[in-house]
Coordinates of C-alpha atoms in Angstrom, one line a residue:
X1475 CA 43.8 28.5 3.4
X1476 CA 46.3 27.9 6.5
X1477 CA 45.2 25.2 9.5
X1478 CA 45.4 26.7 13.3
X1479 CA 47.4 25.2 15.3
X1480 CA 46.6 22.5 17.8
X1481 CA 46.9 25.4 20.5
X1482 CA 43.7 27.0 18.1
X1483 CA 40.6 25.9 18.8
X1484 CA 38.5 25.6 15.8
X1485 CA 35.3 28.0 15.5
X1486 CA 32.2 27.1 13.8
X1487 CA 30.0 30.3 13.1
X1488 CA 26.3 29.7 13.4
X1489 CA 24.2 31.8 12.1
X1490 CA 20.4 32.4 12.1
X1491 CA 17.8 34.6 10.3
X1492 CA 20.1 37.8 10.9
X1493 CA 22.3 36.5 8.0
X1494 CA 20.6 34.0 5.8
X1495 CA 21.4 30.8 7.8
X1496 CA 24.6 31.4 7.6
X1497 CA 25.4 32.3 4.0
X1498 CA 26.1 36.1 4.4
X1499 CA 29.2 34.7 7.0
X1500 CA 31.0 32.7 4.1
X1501 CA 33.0 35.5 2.8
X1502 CA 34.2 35.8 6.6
X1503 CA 35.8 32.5 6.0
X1504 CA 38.6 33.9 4.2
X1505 CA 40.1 35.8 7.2
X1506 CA 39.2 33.0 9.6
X1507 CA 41.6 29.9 8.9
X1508 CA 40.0 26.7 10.0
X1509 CA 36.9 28.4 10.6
X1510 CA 33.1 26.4 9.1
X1511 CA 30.0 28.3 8.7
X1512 CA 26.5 26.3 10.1
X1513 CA 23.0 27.1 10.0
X1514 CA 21.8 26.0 13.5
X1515 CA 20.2 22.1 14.1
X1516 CA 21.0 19.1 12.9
X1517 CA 23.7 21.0 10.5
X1518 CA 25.5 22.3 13.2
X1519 CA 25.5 19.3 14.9
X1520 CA 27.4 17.4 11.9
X1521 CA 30.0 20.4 11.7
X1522 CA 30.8 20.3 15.4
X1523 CA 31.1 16.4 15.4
X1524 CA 33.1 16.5 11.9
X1525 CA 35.2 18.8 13.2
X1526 CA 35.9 17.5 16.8
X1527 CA 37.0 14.2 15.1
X1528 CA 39.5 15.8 13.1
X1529 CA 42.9 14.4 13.4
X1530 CA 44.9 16.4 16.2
X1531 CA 42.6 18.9 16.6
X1532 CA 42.2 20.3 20.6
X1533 CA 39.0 22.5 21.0
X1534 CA 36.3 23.9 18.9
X1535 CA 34.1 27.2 20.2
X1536 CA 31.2 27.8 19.1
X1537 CA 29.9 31.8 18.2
X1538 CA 25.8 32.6 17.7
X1539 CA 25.9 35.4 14.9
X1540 CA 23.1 37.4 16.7
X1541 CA 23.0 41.0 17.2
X1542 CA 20.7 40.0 19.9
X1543 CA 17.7 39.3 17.8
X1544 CA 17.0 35.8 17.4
X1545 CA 17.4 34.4 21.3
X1546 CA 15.9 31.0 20.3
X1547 CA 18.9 30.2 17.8
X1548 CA 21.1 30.2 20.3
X1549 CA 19.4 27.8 23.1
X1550 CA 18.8 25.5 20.0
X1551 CA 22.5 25.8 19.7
X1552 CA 23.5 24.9 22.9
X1553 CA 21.0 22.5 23.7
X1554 CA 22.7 20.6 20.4
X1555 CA 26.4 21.2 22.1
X1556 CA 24.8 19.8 25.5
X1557 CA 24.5 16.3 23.7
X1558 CA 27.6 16.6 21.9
X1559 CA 29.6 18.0 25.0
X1560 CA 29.5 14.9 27.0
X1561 CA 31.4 12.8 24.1
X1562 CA 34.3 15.6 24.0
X1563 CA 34.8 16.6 28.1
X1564 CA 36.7 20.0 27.7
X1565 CA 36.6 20.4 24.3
X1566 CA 33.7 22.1 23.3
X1567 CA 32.5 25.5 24.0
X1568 CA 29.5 28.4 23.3
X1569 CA 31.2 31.7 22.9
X1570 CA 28.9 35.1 24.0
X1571 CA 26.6 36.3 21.2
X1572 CA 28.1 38.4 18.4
X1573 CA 26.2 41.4 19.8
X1574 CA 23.3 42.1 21.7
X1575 CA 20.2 44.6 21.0
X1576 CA 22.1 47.4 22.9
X1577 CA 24.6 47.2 19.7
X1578 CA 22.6 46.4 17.2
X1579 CA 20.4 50.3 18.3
X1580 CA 23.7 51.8 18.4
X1581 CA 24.9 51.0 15.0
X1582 CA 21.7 51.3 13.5
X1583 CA 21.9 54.9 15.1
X1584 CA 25.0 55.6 13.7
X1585 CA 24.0 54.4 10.1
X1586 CA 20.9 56.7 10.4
X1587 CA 23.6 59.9 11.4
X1588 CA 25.8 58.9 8.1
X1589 CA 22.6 58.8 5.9
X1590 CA 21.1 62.2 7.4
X1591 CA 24.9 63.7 6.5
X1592 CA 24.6 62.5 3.0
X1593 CA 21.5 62.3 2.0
X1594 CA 19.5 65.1 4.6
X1595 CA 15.9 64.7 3.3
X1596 CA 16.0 60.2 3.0
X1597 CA 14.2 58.4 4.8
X1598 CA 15.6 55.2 6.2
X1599 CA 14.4 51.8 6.0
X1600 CA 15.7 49.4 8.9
X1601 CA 15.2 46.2 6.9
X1602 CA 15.8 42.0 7.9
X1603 CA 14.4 39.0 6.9
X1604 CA 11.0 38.2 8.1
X1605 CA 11.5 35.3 11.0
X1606 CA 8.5 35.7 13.8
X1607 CA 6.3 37.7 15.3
X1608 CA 8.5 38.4 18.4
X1609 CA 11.7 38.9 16.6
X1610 CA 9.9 40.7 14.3
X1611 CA 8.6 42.9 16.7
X1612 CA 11.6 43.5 18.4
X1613 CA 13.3 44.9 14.8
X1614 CA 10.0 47.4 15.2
X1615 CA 11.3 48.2 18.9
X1616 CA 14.6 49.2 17.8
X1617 CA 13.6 51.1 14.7
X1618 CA 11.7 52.9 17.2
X1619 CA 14.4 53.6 19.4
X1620 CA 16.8 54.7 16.5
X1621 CA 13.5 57.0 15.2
X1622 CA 13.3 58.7 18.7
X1623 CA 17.2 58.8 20.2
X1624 CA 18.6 59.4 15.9
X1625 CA 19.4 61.9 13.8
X1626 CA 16.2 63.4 13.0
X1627 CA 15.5 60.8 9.6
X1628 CA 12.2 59.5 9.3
X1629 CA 12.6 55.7 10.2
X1630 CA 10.8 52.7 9.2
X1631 CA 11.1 48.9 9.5
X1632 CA 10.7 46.1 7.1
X1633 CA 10.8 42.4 8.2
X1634 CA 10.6 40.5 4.8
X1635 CA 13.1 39.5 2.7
X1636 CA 11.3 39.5 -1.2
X1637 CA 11.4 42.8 -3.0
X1638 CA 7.6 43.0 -3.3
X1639 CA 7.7 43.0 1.0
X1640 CA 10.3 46.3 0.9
X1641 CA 8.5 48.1 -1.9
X1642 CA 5.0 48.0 0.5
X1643 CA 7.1 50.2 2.8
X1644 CA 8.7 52.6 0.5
X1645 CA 5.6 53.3 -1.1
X1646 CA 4.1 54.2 2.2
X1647 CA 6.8 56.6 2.8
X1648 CA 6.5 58.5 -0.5
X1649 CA 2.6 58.8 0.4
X1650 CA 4.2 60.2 3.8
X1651 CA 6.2 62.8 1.6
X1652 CA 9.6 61.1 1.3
X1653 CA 10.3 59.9 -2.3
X1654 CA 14.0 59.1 -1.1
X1655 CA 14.7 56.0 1.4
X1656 CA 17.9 53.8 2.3
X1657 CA 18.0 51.1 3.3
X1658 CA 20.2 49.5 6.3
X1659 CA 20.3 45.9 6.7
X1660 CA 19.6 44.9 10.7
X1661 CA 21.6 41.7 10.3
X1662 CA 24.8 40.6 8.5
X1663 CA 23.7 41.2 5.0
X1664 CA 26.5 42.6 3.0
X1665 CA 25.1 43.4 -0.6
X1666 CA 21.3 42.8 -2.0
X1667 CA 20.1 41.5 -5.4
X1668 CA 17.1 44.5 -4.6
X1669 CA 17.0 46.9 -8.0
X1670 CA 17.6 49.9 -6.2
X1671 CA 17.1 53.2 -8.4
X1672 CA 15.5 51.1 -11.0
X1673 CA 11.6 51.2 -11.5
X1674 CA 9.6 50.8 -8.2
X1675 CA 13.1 51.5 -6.5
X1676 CA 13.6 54.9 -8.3
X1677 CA 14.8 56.5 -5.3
X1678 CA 15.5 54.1 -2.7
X1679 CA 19.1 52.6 -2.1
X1680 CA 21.0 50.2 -0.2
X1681 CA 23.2 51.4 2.6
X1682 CA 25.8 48.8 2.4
X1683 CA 26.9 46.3 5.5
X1684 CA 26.3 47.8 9.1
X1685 CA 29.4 46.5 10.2
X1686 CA 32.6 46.6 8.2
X1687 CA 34.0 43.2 7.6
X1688 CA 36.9 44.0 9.8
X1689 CA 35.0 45.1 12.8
X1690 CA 33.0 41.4 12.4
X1691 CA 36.4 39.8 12.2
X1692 CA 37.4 41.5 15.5
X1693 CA 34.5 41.0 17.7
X1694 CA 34.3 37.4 16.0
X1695 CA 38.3 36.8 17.4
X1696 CA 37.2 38.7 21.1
X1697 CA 34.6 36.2 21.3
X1698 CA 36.9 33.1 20.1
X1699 CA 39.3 33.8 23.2
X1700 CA 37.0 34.7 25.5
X1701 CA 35.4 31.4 25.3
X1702 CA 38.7 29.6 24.9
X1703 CA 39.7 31.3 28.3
X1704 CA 36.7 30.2 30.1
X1705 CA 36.8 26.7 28.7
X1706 CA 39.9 26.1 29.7
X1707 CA 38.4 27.4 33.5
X1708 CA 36.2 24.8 33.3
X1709 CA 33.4 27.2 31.8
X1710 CA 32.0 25.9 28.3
X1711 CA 29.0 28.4 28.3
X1712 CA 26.7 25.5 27.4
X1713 CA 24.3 26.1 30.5
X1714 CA 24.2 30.0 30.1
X1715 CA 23.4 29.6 26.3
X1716 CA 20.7 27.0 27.0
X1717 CA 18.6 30.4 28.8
X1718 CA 19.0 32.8 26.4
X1719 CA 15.6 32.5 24.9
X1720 CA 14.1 32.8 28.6
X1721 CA 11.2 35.1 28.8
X1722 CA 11.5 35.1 24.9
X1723 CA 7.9 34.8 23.4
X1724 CA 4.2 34.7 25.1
X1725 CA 3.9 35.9 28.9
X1726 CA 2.7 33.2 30.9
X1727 CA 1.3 32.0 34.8
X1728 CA 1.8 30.2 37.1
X1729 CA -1.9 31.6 38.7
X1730 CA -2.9 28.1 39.6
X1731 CA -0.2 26.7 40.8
X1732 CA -1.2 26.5 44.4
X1733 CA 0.5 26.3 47.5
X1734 CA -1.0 24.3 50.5
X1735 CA 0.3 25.1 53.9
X1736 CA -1.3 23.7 57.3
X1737 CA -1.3 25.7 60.7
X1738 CA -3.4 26.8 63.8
X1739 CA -4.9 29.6 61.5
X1740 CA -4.9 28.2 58.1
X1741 CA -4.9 24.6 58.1
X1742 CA -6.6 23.1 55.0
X1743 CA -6.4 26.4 52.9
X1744 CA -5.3 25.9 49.9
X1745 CA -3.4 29.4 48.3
X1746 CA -2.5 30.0 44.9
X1747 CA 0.9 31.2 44.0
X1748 CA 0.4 33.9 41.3
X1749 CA 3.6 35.1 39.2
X1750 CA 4.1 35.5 35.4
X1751 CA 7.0 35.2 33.0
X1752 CA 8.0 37.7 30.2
X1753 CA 10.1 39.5 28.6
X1754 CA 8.3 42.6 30.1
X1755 CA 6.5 43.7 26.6
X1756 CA 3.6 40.7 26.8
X1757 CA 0.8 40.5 29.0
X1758 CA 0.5 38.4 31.9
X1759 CA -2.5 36.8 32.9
X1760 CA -3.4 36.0 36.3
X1761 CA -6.1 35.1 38.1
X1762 CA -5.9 34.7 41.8
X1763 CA -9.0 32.2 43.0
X1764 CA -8.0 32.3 46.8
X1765 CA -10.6 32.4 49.2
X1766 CA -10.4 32.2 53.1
X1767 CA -11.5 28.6 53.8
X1768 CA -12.1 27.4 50.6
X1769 CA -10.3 25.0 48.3
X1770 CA -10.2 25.1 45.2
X1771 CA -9.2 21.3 43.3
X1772 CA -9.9 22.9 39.6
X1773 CA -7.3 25.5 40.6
X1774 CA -4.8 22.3 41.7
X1775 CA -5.9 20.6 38.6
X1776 CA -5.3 23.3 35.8
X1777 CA -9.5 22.6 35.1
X1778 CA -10.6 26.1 35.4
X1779 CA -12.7 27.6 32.2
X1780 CA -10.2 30.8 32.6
X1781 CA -7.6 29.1 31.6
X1782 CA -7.9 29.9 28.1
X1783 CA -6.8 33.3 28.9
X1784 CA -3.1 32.1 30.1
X1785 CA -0.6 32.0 27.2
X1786 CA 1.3 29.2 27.0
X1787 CA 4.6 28.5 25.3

């Protein structure tokens, strides 16, 4: 394998639940010289540290392999590069995600348009590993939005890795009337050790990798030198990546936190400042306890029995 040049910064791939940790990006290695593969925490931060201490070696940029689907892998990823950063001043950098959901509903769309060319009456099966019940729900979302804005197929999703965790959802769709299925991988898988056409898998295959390995090596090397250009702007993408997972899980309020303002009409009122954060698809709870000359201390003081109904992060 060839070394970049000390011009090259280095890039460390970290990867998430969309691709094993990390382990279906190895075979990228090949086509990537100098480039290490890290599942995110304490592993990436020994990779990053190994690998700015190399002799001679300039810059190293950091890439989340996310299709937009695991938001809390890549704050954990730049909260590790924010206490790594300060050690290498310039040197260190978060690149943009791989992709975002926008792609990932695209692509999955255009799988589900080559399987209804080849296979007309087959179902498809949007499949990824089982992570949590929010990026689990967003893979339901999508397969939503690729069942609505597709081809026509009938589309399901899958979160679960184990064969026993696919075969509940193909045998719902032969009860539905559609003995044939494929199956499209909504991460980086690139092969899968599932017995398709065998057995409980008699009609049901896999549809290959979404992305050809080229197109990952390209957007991969767009994201290396966009990041390289900012950094050496003074931008090392640290601080955006730390918000990613902003408005990521649980709605929650701020319904008591209240707001005290004194004037000729309203001095000693006590007003509580009611907003909620989200990503738009939870519920928000708030309660607004105002009234006109009345304070209210178990408001102030977080106290009130209704606060069981806030959801906290």
């Amino acid at each position: 394998m060839t070394r970049p040049t000390d011009a090259d910064p280095s890039v460390v791939l970290v990867g998430g639940h969309e691709s094993s940790n990390g382990a279906d990006l190895r075979p990228l290695l090949a086509q990537l010289p100098g480039a290490h593969v890290s599942a995110p925490g304490r592993a990436l931060s020994s990779t990053v540290s190994r690998v700015l201490s190399a002799p001679g070696q300039a810059s190293v940029v950091v890439v989340p392999i996310t299709f937009g689907r695991n938001p809390t892998m890549v704050a954990d990823a730049a909260k590790t590069l924010s206490w790594l950063a300060p050690q290498s001043p310039g040197r260190l950098a978060l690149a943009e995600d791989f992709g975002t959901l926008d792609h990932l509903t695209a692509w999955l769309r255009a799988a589900t348009v080559a399987v209804r060319r080849r296979a007309p009456d087959a179902a498809v099966v949007i499949a990824a590993e089982s992570a949590n019940p929010f990026d689990d729900a967003e893979l339901h979302r999508i397969a939503h939005l690729v069942r609505t804005h597709g081809a026509g197929n009938e589309v399901e999703a899958a979160a679960g890795a184990e064969p026993h965790e696919l075969l509940v959802t193909l045998r719902r769709l032969r009860l539905l009337g559609f003995p044939q299925a494929v199956v499209v991988p909504a991460g980086f898988q690139r092969s899968s050790a599932v017995p398709f056409g065998e057995g409980d898998f008699a009609g049901a295959e896999f549809y290959g990798p979404l992305l050809s390995e080229q197109a990952v090596l390209r957007v991969i090397r767009d994201r290396v030198a966009d990041a390289a250009h900012r950094l050496s702007h003074g931008d090392d993408g640290i601080n955006a990546g730390l918000a990613a997972d902003h408005g990521h899980g649980y709605a929650h309020s701020h319904a008591f936190d209240a707001t005290r303002f004194d004037d000729a009409e309203g001095a000693g009122h006590t007003h509580p400042h009611t907003h909620s954060h989200g990503d738009g698809r939870g519920v928000a709870h708030t309660h607004d306890h105002s009234g006109a000359g009345h304070d209210h201390p178990e408001a102030a003081s977080g106290s009130h029995p209704d606060m069981s109904l806030i959801h906290t992060q």
